[in-house]
Amino acid sequence: MTDSADGTPRRGTCRACGGTTAQFLDLGRQPLSDRFLTEDQLADEFFFHLAVGVCAGCTMVQLMEEVPREEMFHQDYPYHSSGSSVMQKHFADTARHLLEHEATGPDPFVVEIGCNDGVMLRTVHEAGVRHLGFEPSGGVADVARGHGVRVVTEFFEESTARRVRETDGPADVIFAANTICHIPYLDSILRGVDALLAPDGVFVFEDPYLGDILDKTSFDQIYDEHFFFFSARSVQALAARFGFALVDVERLPVHGGEVRYTIARAGARQPAERVAALIGEEDARGVADRSRLDRFAADVEGIRTDLLALLNSLKAEGKRVVAYGATAKSATVTNFCGIGPDLVSWVCDTTPAKQGRLTPGTHIPVRTPDAFTPDAVDYALLFAWNHADEIMAKEQEFRRAGGQWILYVPRVHVTS
Ligand code: SAM
Ligand code: TMP
Ligand code: ZN
């Protein structure tokens, strides 16, 4: 990244194609989004510069600065995928779909990159199908093992993929959810997929979709772990560089809007019509155009202004404001806007590893959900907005008692 003292956009090198990226959004100094702190850890908190650029060559939208992977994914990585019942169902359905349509040979082999607590591979294991999860975060990997899932506590990359090809043979399906967008070293991933995948196998991955992020101004999808913001066009270009082709795309409602990409070896499968349709739609909307991305950056500034105005006025009125869901996403919002315990007293979350700690950067205390009672709270800022239906259904009593939800996506608004 070069200096922008003369007003020209900062530039960097595209981690997907080696081309040149130009910065369009600066979210400032940010902490690790999933590092929830004890009091004695406050002094040596890790910070980095969160800024986003777009590649002029392959259109890939990506972070300008990379955080070392061991800082983020380790024994104490707190995110447990099974924390949402909606996501549990989504991944059980996904596993059944893969078993029915892709892992259909006599002795199929399913590999998952980033299997976390086994939320998807559990179903594969229960079906008696050969499988392996790569999960470098030891704590969640142990939870997966507890469910009978076969896991290596390792990063998937070219060398580890080659070793598994030697020991286990080719994979019919390599699956990843909310993981490939976390990995800056995509060349090693794609070469690893090339080494491990059977000739007619598929690499299926799903991640937050750039089109949805722009539509919803969901700038909180941008944080240390989310390095890439994929579109069908940028994934198609990526696949082609490594001898693969994008053969299917499916839009998913989960996590605020995702796309499931299916990649096969070039020439092995006829691409579904919806691939060209989605790319055509992206081109028509200009999802990677500088003017669209600049408008997004201006909308993000607008959200910051409106959210701070609302929280400050509620504070002036003496309202009790808390937050719901200590999401990784919320680190971006709280640190970009400067929201600390003076504006939001505490945040409740179901994750034991987050409870009793302080949120990254602005140090809001995390409490258990039983603190969230209608008589203790007037307004709740919904950080876990991607789980809104599930959370609002379970917290109906809060609303009935006059409590109000604050949302900031796609714009700042209050719902009673
Ligand atoms: N697949 C789960 C889901 O969708 O809920 C987990 C997603 S979680 C946000 C990302 C996971 O990817 C983490 O558990 C992390 O440890 C893992 N991860 C990060 N880099 C990886 C790599 N190179 N290989 C395998 N897993 C990786
Ligand atoms: P996510 O948006 O990355 O999936 O993270 C959701 C966070 O919100 C996670 O820390 C768990 C928490 N959560 C709750 O506290 N209550 C809930 O009902 C749900 C669905 C999530
Ligand atoms: Zn590029």
Short mmCIF file of C-alpha atoms and ligand atoms in Angstrom, two decimals:
data_model
loop_
_atom_site.label_atom_id
_atom_site.label_comp_id
_atom_site.label_asym_id
_atom_site.label_seq_id
_atom_site.Cartn_x
_atom_site.Cartn_y
_atom_site.Cartn_z
CA MET A 1 0.00 0.00 0.00
CA THR A 2 1.45 3.37 -0.99
CA ASP A 3 0.86 6.74 0.56
CA SER A 4 -2.07 8.82 -0.61
CA ALA A 5 -0.82 12.18 0.57
CA ASP A 6 -1.32 13.63 -2.92
CA GLY A 7 -4.98 12.56 -2.97
CA THR A 8 -4.61 9.64 -5.38
CA PRO A 9 -6.11 6.38 -4.15
CA ARG A 10 -3.82 4.06 -2.21
CA ARG A 11 -2.74 1.14 -4.35
CA GLY A 12 -1.85 -2.45 -3.60
CA THR A 13 -1.32 -5.81 -5.27
CA CYS A 14 -4.34 -8.02 -5.95
CA ARG A 15 -4.13 -11.28 -3.99
CA ALA A 16 -6.27 -13.01 -6.63
CA CYS A 17 -4.48 -12.09 -9.89
CA GLY A 18 -1.38 -9.99 -9.07
CA GLY A 19 -2.90 -6.88 -10.70
CA THR A 20 -3.24 -3.46 -9.10
CA THR A 21 -5.87 -2.59 -6.51
CA ALA A 22 -7.11 0.90 -5.71
CA GLN A 23 -8.59 1.74 -2.31
CA PHE A 24 -12.19 3.05 -2.14
CA LEU A 25 -13.06 2.77 1.56
CA ASP A 26 -11.09 3.47 4.73
CA LEU A 27 -12.53 2.05 7.96
CA GLY A 28 -9.54 3.12 10.03
CA ARG A 29 -7.65 1.48 12.85
CA GLN A 30 -9.34 -1.76 13.87
CA PRO A 31 -8.74 -4.60 16.34
CA LEU A 32 -9.04 -8.33 15.71
CA SER A 33 -12.80 -8.77 15.39
CA ASP A 34 -12.99 -12.06 17.29
CA ARG A 35 -10.59 -11.29 20.13
CA PHE A 36 -12.74 -10.75 23.20
CA LEU A 37 -10.57 -9.45 26.00
CA THR A 38 -10.07 -9.88 29.70
CA GLU A 39 -9.08 -6.74 31.66
CA ASP A 40 -5.42 -7.78 31.73
CA GLN A 41 -5.29 -8.12 27.93
CA LEU A 42 -6.31 -4.53 27.26
CA ALA A 43 -2.75 -3.19 27.24
CA ASP A 44 -1.44 -5.26 24.31
CA GLU A 45 -4.39 -5.33 21.94
CA PHE A 46 -3.54 -5.97 18.27
CA PHE A 47 -4.62 -3.32 15.73
CA PHE A 48 -4.38 -3.03 11.95
CA HIS A 49 -5.59 -0.70 9.22
CA LEU A 50 -8.91 -1.78 7.69
CA ALA A 51 -9.30 -0.45 4.16
CA VAL A 52 -10.87 -1.95 1.03
CA GLY A 53 -9.82 -1.78 -2.61
CA VAL A 54 -10.83 -3.17 -5.99
CA CYS A 55 -8.60 -4.79 -8.61
CA ALA A 56 -8.62 -3.08 -12.00
CA GLY A 57 -7.75 -6.39 -13.68
CA CYS A 58 -10.01 -9.12 -12.24
CA THR A 59 -12.57 -6.90 -10.34
CA MET A 60 -11.87 -8.67 -7.02
CA VAL A 61 -12.80 -6.51 -4.02
CA GLN A 62 -10.41 -7.11 -1.12
CA LEU A 63 -8.71 -5.74 1.97
CA MET A 64 -5.61 -3.59 1.47
CA GLU A 65 -3.84 -5.05 4.50
CA GLU A 66 -3.58 -8.68 5.62
CA VAL A 67 -3.64 -9.84 9.25
CA PRO A 68 -1.36 -12.86 9.99
CA ARG A 69 -3.59 -15.95 10.03
CA GLU A 70 -2.33 -17.25 13.40
CA GLU A 71 -3.57 -14.02 15.04
CA MET A 72 -7.12 -14.90 14.00
CA PHE A 73 -7.40 -18.69 13.89
CA HIS A 74 -6.06 -20.47 16.94
CA GLN A 75 -7.02 -22.64 19.92
CA ASP A 76 -9.34 -19.97 21.37
CA TYR A 77 -11.14 -18.88 18.18
CA PRO A 78 -14.55 -18.16 19.72
CA TYR A 79 -16.96 -18.51 16.79
CA HIS A 80 -19.05 -21.66 16.99
CA SER A 81 -21.07 -22.22 13.83
CA SER A 82 -23.77 -24.19 15.66
CA GLY A 83 -24.69 -21.10 17.74
CA SER A 84 -27.55 -20.41 15.33
CA SER A 85 -30.34 -22.95 14.82
CA VAL A 86 -31.00 -21.48 11.37
CA MET A 87 -27.38 -22.16 10.38
CA GLN A 88 -27.56 -25.69 11.83
CA LYS A 89 -30.48 -26.43 9.54
CA HIS A 90 -28.82 -24.69 6.59
CA PHE A 91 -25.72 -26.89 6.89
CA ALA A 92 -27.63 -30.12 7.51
CA ASP A 93 -29.58 -29.37 4.31
CA THR A 94 -26.33 -28.51 2.51
CA ALA A 95 -24.74 -31.81 3.54
CA ARG A 96 -27.79 -33.79 2.38
CA HIS A 97 -27.74 -31.90 -0.94
CA LEU A 98 -24.04 -32.68 -1.51
CA LEU A 99 -24.52 -36.34 -0.58
CA GLU A 100 -27.47 -36.67 -2.95
CA HIS A 101 -26.04 -34.82 -5.95
CA GLU A 102 -22.24 -34.89 -5.79
CA ALA A 103 -20.88 -37.56 -3.45
CA THR A 104 -22.66 -40.34 -5.32
CA GLY A 105 -19.92 -42.85 -6.24
CA PRO A 106 -19.30 -46.21 -4.50
CA ASP A 107 -16.94 -44.78 -1.83
CA PRO A 108 -17.21 -41.00 -1.98
CA PHE A 109 -14.84 -38.69 -0.11
CA VAL A 110 -15.99 -35.26 1.14
CA VAL A 111 -13.49 -32.67 2.36
CA GLU A 112 -14.42 -29.45 4.15
CA ILE A 113 -12.14 -26.43 4.50
CA GLY A 114 -12.95 -24.64 7.78
CA CYS A 115 -15.34 -27.23 9.28
CA ASN A 116 -15.46 -25.36 12.60
CA ASP A 117 -17.53 -27.31 15.19
CA GLY A 118 -18.65 -29.87 12.59
CA VAL A 119 -21.94 -28.16 11.79
CA MET A 120 -21.91 -29.53 8.20
CA LEU A 121 -19.69 -32.65 8.43
CA ARG A 122 -21.76 -34.13 11.28
CA THR A 123 -24.44 -35.03 8.78
CA VAL A 124 -21.85 -36.51 6.39
CA HIS A 125 -20.41 -38.56 9.25
CA GLU A 126 -23.86 -39.74 10.32
CA ALA A 127 -24.50 -40.89 6.73
CA GLY A 128 -21.39 -43.10 7.04
CA VAL A 129 -19.57 -41.24 4.24
CA ARG A 130 -15.77 -40.88 4.21
CA HIS A 131 -14.83 -37.30 5.06
CA LEU A 132 -12.14 -35.00 6.45
CA GLY A 133 -12.35 -31.50 7.89
CA PHE A 134 -9.48 -29.02 7.89
CA GLU A 135 -9.85 -26.78 10.94
CA PRO A 136 -6.83 -24.87 12.29
CA SER A 137 -8.73 -23.51 15.30
CA GLY A 138 -8.13 -26.23 17.89
CA GLY A 139 -11.04 -25.50 20.24
CA VAL A 140 -13.78 -25.75 17.65
CA ALA A 141 -11.98 -28.67 15.95
CA ASP A 142 -12.25 -30.58 19.24
CA VAL A 143 -15.98 -29.91 19.37
CA ALA A 144 -16.31 -31.38 15.86
CA ARG A 145 -14.33 -34.46 16.93
CA GLY A 146 -16.71 -34.85 19.86
CA HIS A 147 -19.48 -35.31 17.26
CA GLY A 148 -17.51 -38.08 15.54
CA VAL A 149 -16.21 -35.87 12.73
CA ARG A 150 -12.71 -36.62 11.37
CA VAL A 151 -10.66 -33.41 11.58
CA VAL A 152 -7.05 -32.30 11.13
CA THR A 153 -6.11 -29.20 13.12
CA GLU A 154 -4.39 -27.62 10.14
CA PHE A 155 -4.75 -24.87 7.59
CA PHE A 156 -5.82 -26.10 4.17
CA GLU A 157 -3.16 -25.03 1.66
CA GLU A 158 -1.24 -26.66 -1.16
CA SER A 159 1.09 -28.76 1.02
CA THR A 160 -1.60 -30.12 3.38
CA ALA A 161 -3.94 -30.82 0.44
CA ARG A 162 -1.21 -32.79 -1.37
CA ARG A 163 -0.55 -34.88 1.73
CA VAL A 164 -4.24 -35.81 2.04
CA ARG A 165 -4.35 -36.74 -1.65
CA GLU A 166 -1.49 -39.20 -0.93
CA THR A 167 -3.09 -40.72 2.17
CA ASP A 168 -6.82 -40.62 1.35
CA GLY A 169 -7.06 -40.38 -2.44
CA PRO A 170 -9.01 -37.83 -4.48
CA ALA A 171 -11.95 -35.87 -3.07
CA ASP A 172 -15.29 -35.93 -4.87
CA VAL A 173 -16.41 -32.75 -3.14
CA ILE A 174 -14.39 -30.02 -1.48
CA PHE A 175 -16.74 -27.74 0.42
CA ALA A 176 -16.18 -24.50 2.34
CA ALA A 177 -18.58 -22.02 3.92
CA ASN A 178 -17.59 -18.58 5.15
CA THR A 179 -13.94 -19.59 4.90
CA ILE A 180 -12.54 -19.04 1.38
CA CYS A 181 -13.25 -15.30 1.67
CA HIS A 182 -11.06 -15.39 4.81
CA ILE A 183 -7.97 -16.61 2.98
CA PRO A 184 -5.61 -14.12 1.26
CA TYR A 185 -3.32 -16.89 -0.08
CA LEU A 186 -5.86 -18.02 -2.70
CA ASP A 187 -3.20 -19.28 -5.10
CA SER A 188 -2.13 -21.94 -2.58
CA ILE A 189 -5.81 -22.84 -1.98
CA LEU A 190 -6.57 -23.26 -5.68
CA ARG A 191 -3.40 -25.30 -6.26
CA GLY A 192 -4.39 -27.42 -3.24
CA VAL A 193 -7.86 -27.96 -4.69
CA ASP A 194 -6.23 -28.90 -8.00
CA ALA A 195 -4.04 -31.48 -6.23
CA LEU A 196 -6.84 -33.03 -4.15
CA LEU A 197 -9.96 -32.90 -6.30
CA ALA A 198 -11.01 -35.93 -8.41
CA PRO A 199 -11.09 -35.26 -12.18
CA ASP A 200 -14.89 -34.93 -12.13
CA GLY A 201 -15.11 -33.53 -8.59
CA VAL A 202 -16.46 -30.13 -7.54
CA PHE A 203 -15.22 -27.37 -5.28
CA VAL A 204 -18.27 -25.72 -3.70
CA PHE A 205 -17.96 -22.65 -1.51
CA GLU A 206 -20.34 -20.04 -0.15
CA ASP A 207 -19.46 -16.59 1.12
CA PRO A 208 -21.03 -13.15 1.63
CA TYR A 209 -21.93 -11.70 -1.78
CA LEU A 210 -20.61 -8.34 -2.93
CA GLY A 211 -23.95 -7.55 -4.61
CA ASP A 212 -25.82 -7.94 -1.30
CA ILE A 213 -23.20 -5.97 0.63
CA LEU A 214 -23.64 -3.05 -1.76
CA ASP A 215 -27.44 -3.31 -1.77
CA LYS A 216 -27.66 -3.35 2.03
CA THR A 217 -24.67 -1.09 2.72
CA SER A 218 -23.63 -3.89 5.08
CA PHE A 219 -20.17 -2.50 5.65
CA ASP A 220 -19.90 -4.58 8.83
CA GLN A 221 -19.20 -7.57 6.58
CA ILE A 222 -15.77 -5.94 6.24
CA TYR A 223 -13.36 -6.98 9.02
CA ASP A 224 -10.00 -8.69 9.50
CA GLU A 225 -11.29 -12.19 8.73
CA HIS A 226 -13.24 -11.20 5.61
CA PHE A 227 -10.44 -10.55 3.16
CA PHE A 228 -12.34 -11.00 -0.14
CA PHE A 229 -15.80 -9.86 -1.21
CA PHE A 230 -16.65 -12.17 -4.08
CA SER A 231 -18.85 -11.68 -7.12
CA ALA A 232 -19.60 -14.22 -9.84
CA ARG A 233 -17.34 -12.31 -12.21
CA SER A 234 -14.34 -12.19 -9.88
CA VAL A 235 -14.74 -15.88 -8.95
CA GLN A 236 -15.02 -16.84 -12.61
CA ALA A 237 -11.74 -15.01 -13.32
CA LEU A 238 -10.09 -16.66 -10.32
CA ALA A 239 -11.20 -20.16 -11.35
CA ALA A 240 -9.95 -19.67 -14.92
CA ARG A 241 -6.45 -18.74 -13.72
CA PHE A 242 -6.07 -22.20 -12.15
CA GLY A 243 -7.61 -24.36 -14.89
CA PHE A 244 -11.11 -24.43 -13.41
CA ALA A 245 -14.47 -23.02 -14.49
CA LEU A 246 -17.35 -21.54 -12.53
CA VAL A 247 -20.20 -23.91 -13.38
CA ASP A 248 -22.97 -22.85 -11.00
CA VAL A 249 -24.04 -20.04 -8.68
CA GLU A 250 -26.85 -20.02 -6.17
CA ARG A 251 -27.96 -17.06 -4.12
CA LEU A 252 -28.50 -17.87 -0.44
CA PRO A 253 -30.41 -15.84 2.16
CA VAL A 254 -28.07 -16.70 5.06
CA HIS A 255 -25.66 -14.24 6.75
CA GLY A 256 -27.21 -11.24 5.05
CA GLY A 257 -26.95 -12.65 1.52
CA GLU A 258 -24.42 -15.08 0.12
CA VAL A 259 -23.63 -16.90 -3.10
CA ARG A 260 -22.73 -20.59 -3.33
CA TYR A 261 -20.18 -21.03 -6.13
CA THR A 262 -19.57 -24.41 -7.78
CA ILE A 263 -16.26 -24.85 -9.56
CA ALA A 264 -15.18 -27.79 -11.70
CA ARG A 265 -12.17 -28.54 -13.88
CA ALA A 266 -12.35 -26.55 -17.13
CA GLY A 267 -14.37 -28.50 -19.68
CA ALA A 268 -15.62 -31.10 -17.18
CA ARG A 269 -19.12 -29.62 -16.83
CA GLN A 270 -21.43 -27.41 -18.80
CA PRO A 271 -21.94 -24.15 -16.84
CA ALA A 272 -25.52 -23.58 -15.70
CA GLU A 273 -27.33 -20.70 -17.39
CA ARG A 274 -27.58 -18.82 -14.15
CA VAL A 275 -23.78 -18.22 -14.14
CA ALA A 276 -23.94 -15.98 -17.22
CA ALA A 277 -27.21 -14.48 -15.91
CA LEU A 278 -25.65 -13.40 -12.59
CA ILE A 279 -22.52 -12.04 -14.27
CA GLY A 280 -24.73 -10.10 -16.70
CA GLU A 281 -26.69 -8.69 -13.77
CA GLU A 282 -23.47 -7.68 -11.98
CA ASP A 283 -22.14 -5.95 -15.08
CA ALA A 284 -25.43 -4.12 -15.61
CA ARG A 285 -25.39 -2.94 -11.98
CA GLY A 286 -21.70 -2.08 -12.14
CA VAL A 287 -20.85 -3.88 -8.86
CA ALA A 288 -17.12 -3.38 -9.36
CA ASP A 289 -17.36 0.10 -10.91
CA ARG A 290 -15.55 2.82 -9.09
CA SER A 291 -18.64 5.07 -9.10
CA ARG A 292 -20.75 2.35 -7.39
CA LEU A 293 -18.05 1.62 -4.82
CA ASP A 294 -17.58 5.34 -4.08
CA ARG A 295 -21.34 5.63 -3.52
CA PHE A 296 -21.13 2.70 -1.10
CA ALA A 297 -18.34 4.48 0.80
CA ALA A 298 -20.48 7.64 1.03
CA ASP A 299 -23.46 5.58 2.31
CA VAL A 300 -21.20 4.07 5.00
CA GLU A 301 -20.32 7.58 6.19
CA GLY A 302 -24.04 8.37 6.30
CA ILE A 303 -24.73 5.36 8.54
CA ARG A 304 -21.99 6.44 10.93
CA THR A 305 -23.44 9.96 11.19
CA ASP A 306 -27.02 8.74 11.69
CA LEU A 307 -26.17 6.00 14.18
CA LEU A 308 -24.08 8.31 16.36
CA ALA A 309 -26.81 10.97 16.26
CA LEU A 310 -29.42 8.42 17.37
CA LEU A 311 -27.29 6.91 20.15
CA ASN A 312 -26.29 10.34 21.47
CA SER A 313 -29.88 11.54 21.56
CA LEU A 314 -31.04 8.37 23.37
CA LYS A 315 -28.24 8.89 25.87
CA ALA A 316 -29.33 12.51 26.38
CA GLU A 317 -32.89 11.25 27.04
CA GLY A 318 -31.54 8.81 29.64
CA LYS A 319 -32.65 5.70 27.74
CA ARG A 320 -31.07 2.36 28.55
CA VAL A 321 -29.38 1.17 25.36
CA VAL A 322 -27.65 -2.21 25.00
CA ALA A 323 -26.65 -4.36 22.04
CA TYR A 324 -27.60 -7.88 20.97
CA GLY A 325 -25.04 -10.33 19.52
CA ALA A 326 -21.31 -9.68 20.02
CA THR A 327 -20.67 -10.44 16.36
CA ALA A 328 -17.29 -10.14 14.64
CA LYS A 329 -19.09 -7.73 12.31
CA SER A 330 -19.87 -5.38 15.17
CA ALA A 331 -16.15 -4.69 15.74
CA THR A 332 -16.15 -2.74 12.49
CA VAL A 333 -19.24 -0.74 13.48
CA THR A 334 -18.15 0.07 17.03
CA ASN A 335 -14.57 0.97 16.10
CA PHE A 336 -15.42 2.90 12.94
CA CYS A 337 -18.17 4.87 14.69
CA GLY A 338 -16.47 5.11 18.09
CA ILE A 339 -19.23 3.33 20.04
CA GLY A 340 -18.12 2.27 23.53
CA PRO A 341 -19.85 1.57 26.87
CA ASP A 342 -20.80 5.26 27.17
CA LEU A 343 -23.31 4.79 24.32
CA VAL A 344 -24.10 1.05 24.59
CA SER A 345 -23.87 -0.24 28.17
CA TRP A 346 -23.34 -3.93 27.37
CA VAL A 347 -23.94 -6.54 24.71
CA CYS A 348 -25.49 -9.95 25.27
CA ASP A 349 -24.34 -13.07 23.46
CA THR A 350 -24.92 -16.82 23.74
CA THR A 351 -21.23 -17.72 23.16
CA PRO A 352 -19.59 -18.75 26.47
CA ALA A 353 -16.10 -17.77 25.20
CA LYS A 354 -17.26 -14.16 24.68
CA GLN A 355 -19.23 -13.78 27.93
CA GLY A 356 -17.58 -11.90 30.80
CA ARG A 357 -15.11 -10.32 28.40
CA LEU A 358 -14.86 -6.97 26.63
CA THR A 359 -15.53 -6.37 22.94
CA PRO A 360 -12.51 -5.69 20.70
CA GLY A 361 -11.32 -2.10 20.49
CA THR A 362 -14.08 -0.19 22.27
CA HIS A 363 -14.42 -2.59 25.23
CA ILE A 364 -18.14 -3.01 25.75
CA PRO A 365 -18.83 -5.72 28.40
CA VAL A 366 -20.35 -8.96 27.06
CA ARG A 367 -23.13 -10.49 29.17
CA THR A 368 -25.17 -13.67 29.00
CA PRO A 369 -28.61 -13.45 27.31
CA ASP A 370 -30.39 -13.70 30.67
CA ALA A 371 -29.32 -10.07 31.31
CA PHE A 372 -31.60 -9.11 28.41
CA THR A 373 -34.89 -8.54 30.21
CA PRO A 374 -37.57 -6.00 29.21
CA ASP A 375 -37.30 -4.17 32.54
CA ALA A 376 -33.52 -3.60 32.07
CA VAL A 377 -33.48 -2.38 28.47
CA ASP A 378 -35.24 0.34 26.45
CA TYR A 379 -33.39 0.02 23.14
CA ALA A 380 -31.36 -2.88 21.70
CA LEU A 381 -28.88 -2.30 18.92
CA LEU A 382 -29.05 -5.48 16.83
CA PHE A 383 -25.46 -6.31 15.91
CA ALA A 384 -26.55 -9.83 14.85
CA TRP A 385 -28.96 -8.37 12.25
CA ASN A 386 -28.32 -11.36 9.98
CA HIS A 387 -30.10 -13.50 12.59
CA ALA A 388 -32.93 -10.96 13.06
CA ASP A 389 -35.83 -13.38 12.47
CA GLU A 390 -34.46 -15.96 14.88
CA ILE A 391 -33.64 -13.39 17.58
CA MET A 392 -36.83 -11.34 17.31
CA ALA A 393 -38.90 -14.52 17.48
CA LYS A 394 -37.20 -15.51 20.72
CA GLU A 395 -37.32 -11.99 22.24
CA GLN A 396 -40.99 -11.19 21.60
CA GLU A 397 -41.48 -10.33 25.25
CA PHE A 398 -39.02 -7.41 24.90
CA ARG A 399 -41.11 -5.91 22.13
CA ARG A 400 -44.41 -6.52 23.91
CA ALA A 401 -43.05 -4.65 26.93
CA GLY A 402 -42.27 -1.61 24.74
CA GLY A 403 -38.63 -2.38 23.92
CA GLN A 404 -37.35 -1.16 20.56
CA TRP A 405 -34.76 -2.59 18.17
CA ILE A 406 -32.19 -0.37 16.47
CA LEU A 407 -30.93 -1.55 13.08
CA TYR A 408 -28.28 0.12 10.98
CA VAL A 409 -28.57 -2.01 7.84
CA PRO A 410 -29.52 -1.00 5.17
CA ARG A 411 -29.96 2.34 6.99
CA VAL A 412 -30.33 3.43 10.59
CA HIS A 413 -33.88 2.79 11.80
CA VAL A 414 -35.85 1.86 14.90
CA THR A 415 -38.52 -0.86 14.96
CA SER A 416 -40.93 -1.40 17.78
N1 SAM B 1 -17.76 -23.20 7.93
C1 SAM B 1 -18.22 -22.64 9.18
C2 SAM B 1 -19.43 -21.79 8.96
O1 SAM B 1 -19.77 -21.44 7.84
O2 SAM B 1 -20.06 -21.43 9.97
C3 SAM B 1 -17.11 -21.84 9.87
C4 SAM B 1 -16.85 -20.49 9.34
S1 SAM B 1 -15.67 -19.58 10.32
C5 SAM B 1 -16.22 -17.96 10.02
C6 SAM B 1 -14.18 -19.73 9.40
C7 SAM B 1 -13.39 -20.97 9.78
O3 SAM B 1 -12.33 -21.16 8.85
C8 SAM B 1 -12.75 -20.86 11.14
O4 SAM B 1 -13.19 -21.94 11.94
C9 SAM B 1 -11.24 -20.90 10.84
O5 SAM B 1 -10.50 -21.53 11.85
C10 SAM B 1 -11.20 -21.65 9.53
N2 SAM B 1 -10.04 -21.39 8.63
C11 SAM B 1 -9.38 -20.24 8.40
N3 SAM B 1 -8.39 -20.43 7.51
C12 SAM B 1 -8.43 -21.74 7.13
C13 SAM B 1 -7.69 -22.56 6.24
N4 SAM B 1 -6.67 -22.09 5.50
N5 SAM B 1 -8.01 -23.87 6.15
C14 SAM B 1 -9.04 -24.39 6.87
N6 SAM B 1 -9.79 -23.66 7.72
C15 SAM B 1 -9.50 -22.35 7.84
P1 TMP B 2 -22.53 -14.29 13.25
O1 TMP B 2 -23.35 -13.12 12.78
O2 TMP B 2 -21.10 -14.20 12.81
O3 TMP B 2 -23.20 -15.61 12.93
O4 TMP B 2 -22.46 -14.19 14.85
C1 TMP B 2 -23.64 -14.20 15.61
C2 TMP B 2 -23.30 -13.90 17.06
O5 TMP B 2 -24.53 -13.64 17.74
C3 TMP B 2 -22.64 -15.05 17.79
O6 TMP B 2 -21.68 -14.53 18.71
C4 TMP B 2 -23.79 -15.72 18.55
C5 TMP B 2 -24.71 -14.55 18.80
N1 TMP B 2 -26.13 -14.92 18.86
C6 TMP B 2 -26.83 -14.68 20.03
O7 TMP B 2 -26.27 -14.16 21.01
N2 TMP B 2 -28.15 -15.05 20.07
C7 TMP B 2 -28.78 -15.63 19.00
O8 TMP B 2 -29.96 -15.94 19.09
C8 TMP B 2 -28.04 -15.85 17.79
C9 TMP B 2 -28.71 -16.46 16.59
C10 TMP B 2 -26.71 -15.48 17.77
ZN ZN B 3 -7.05 -8.99 -9.53
#
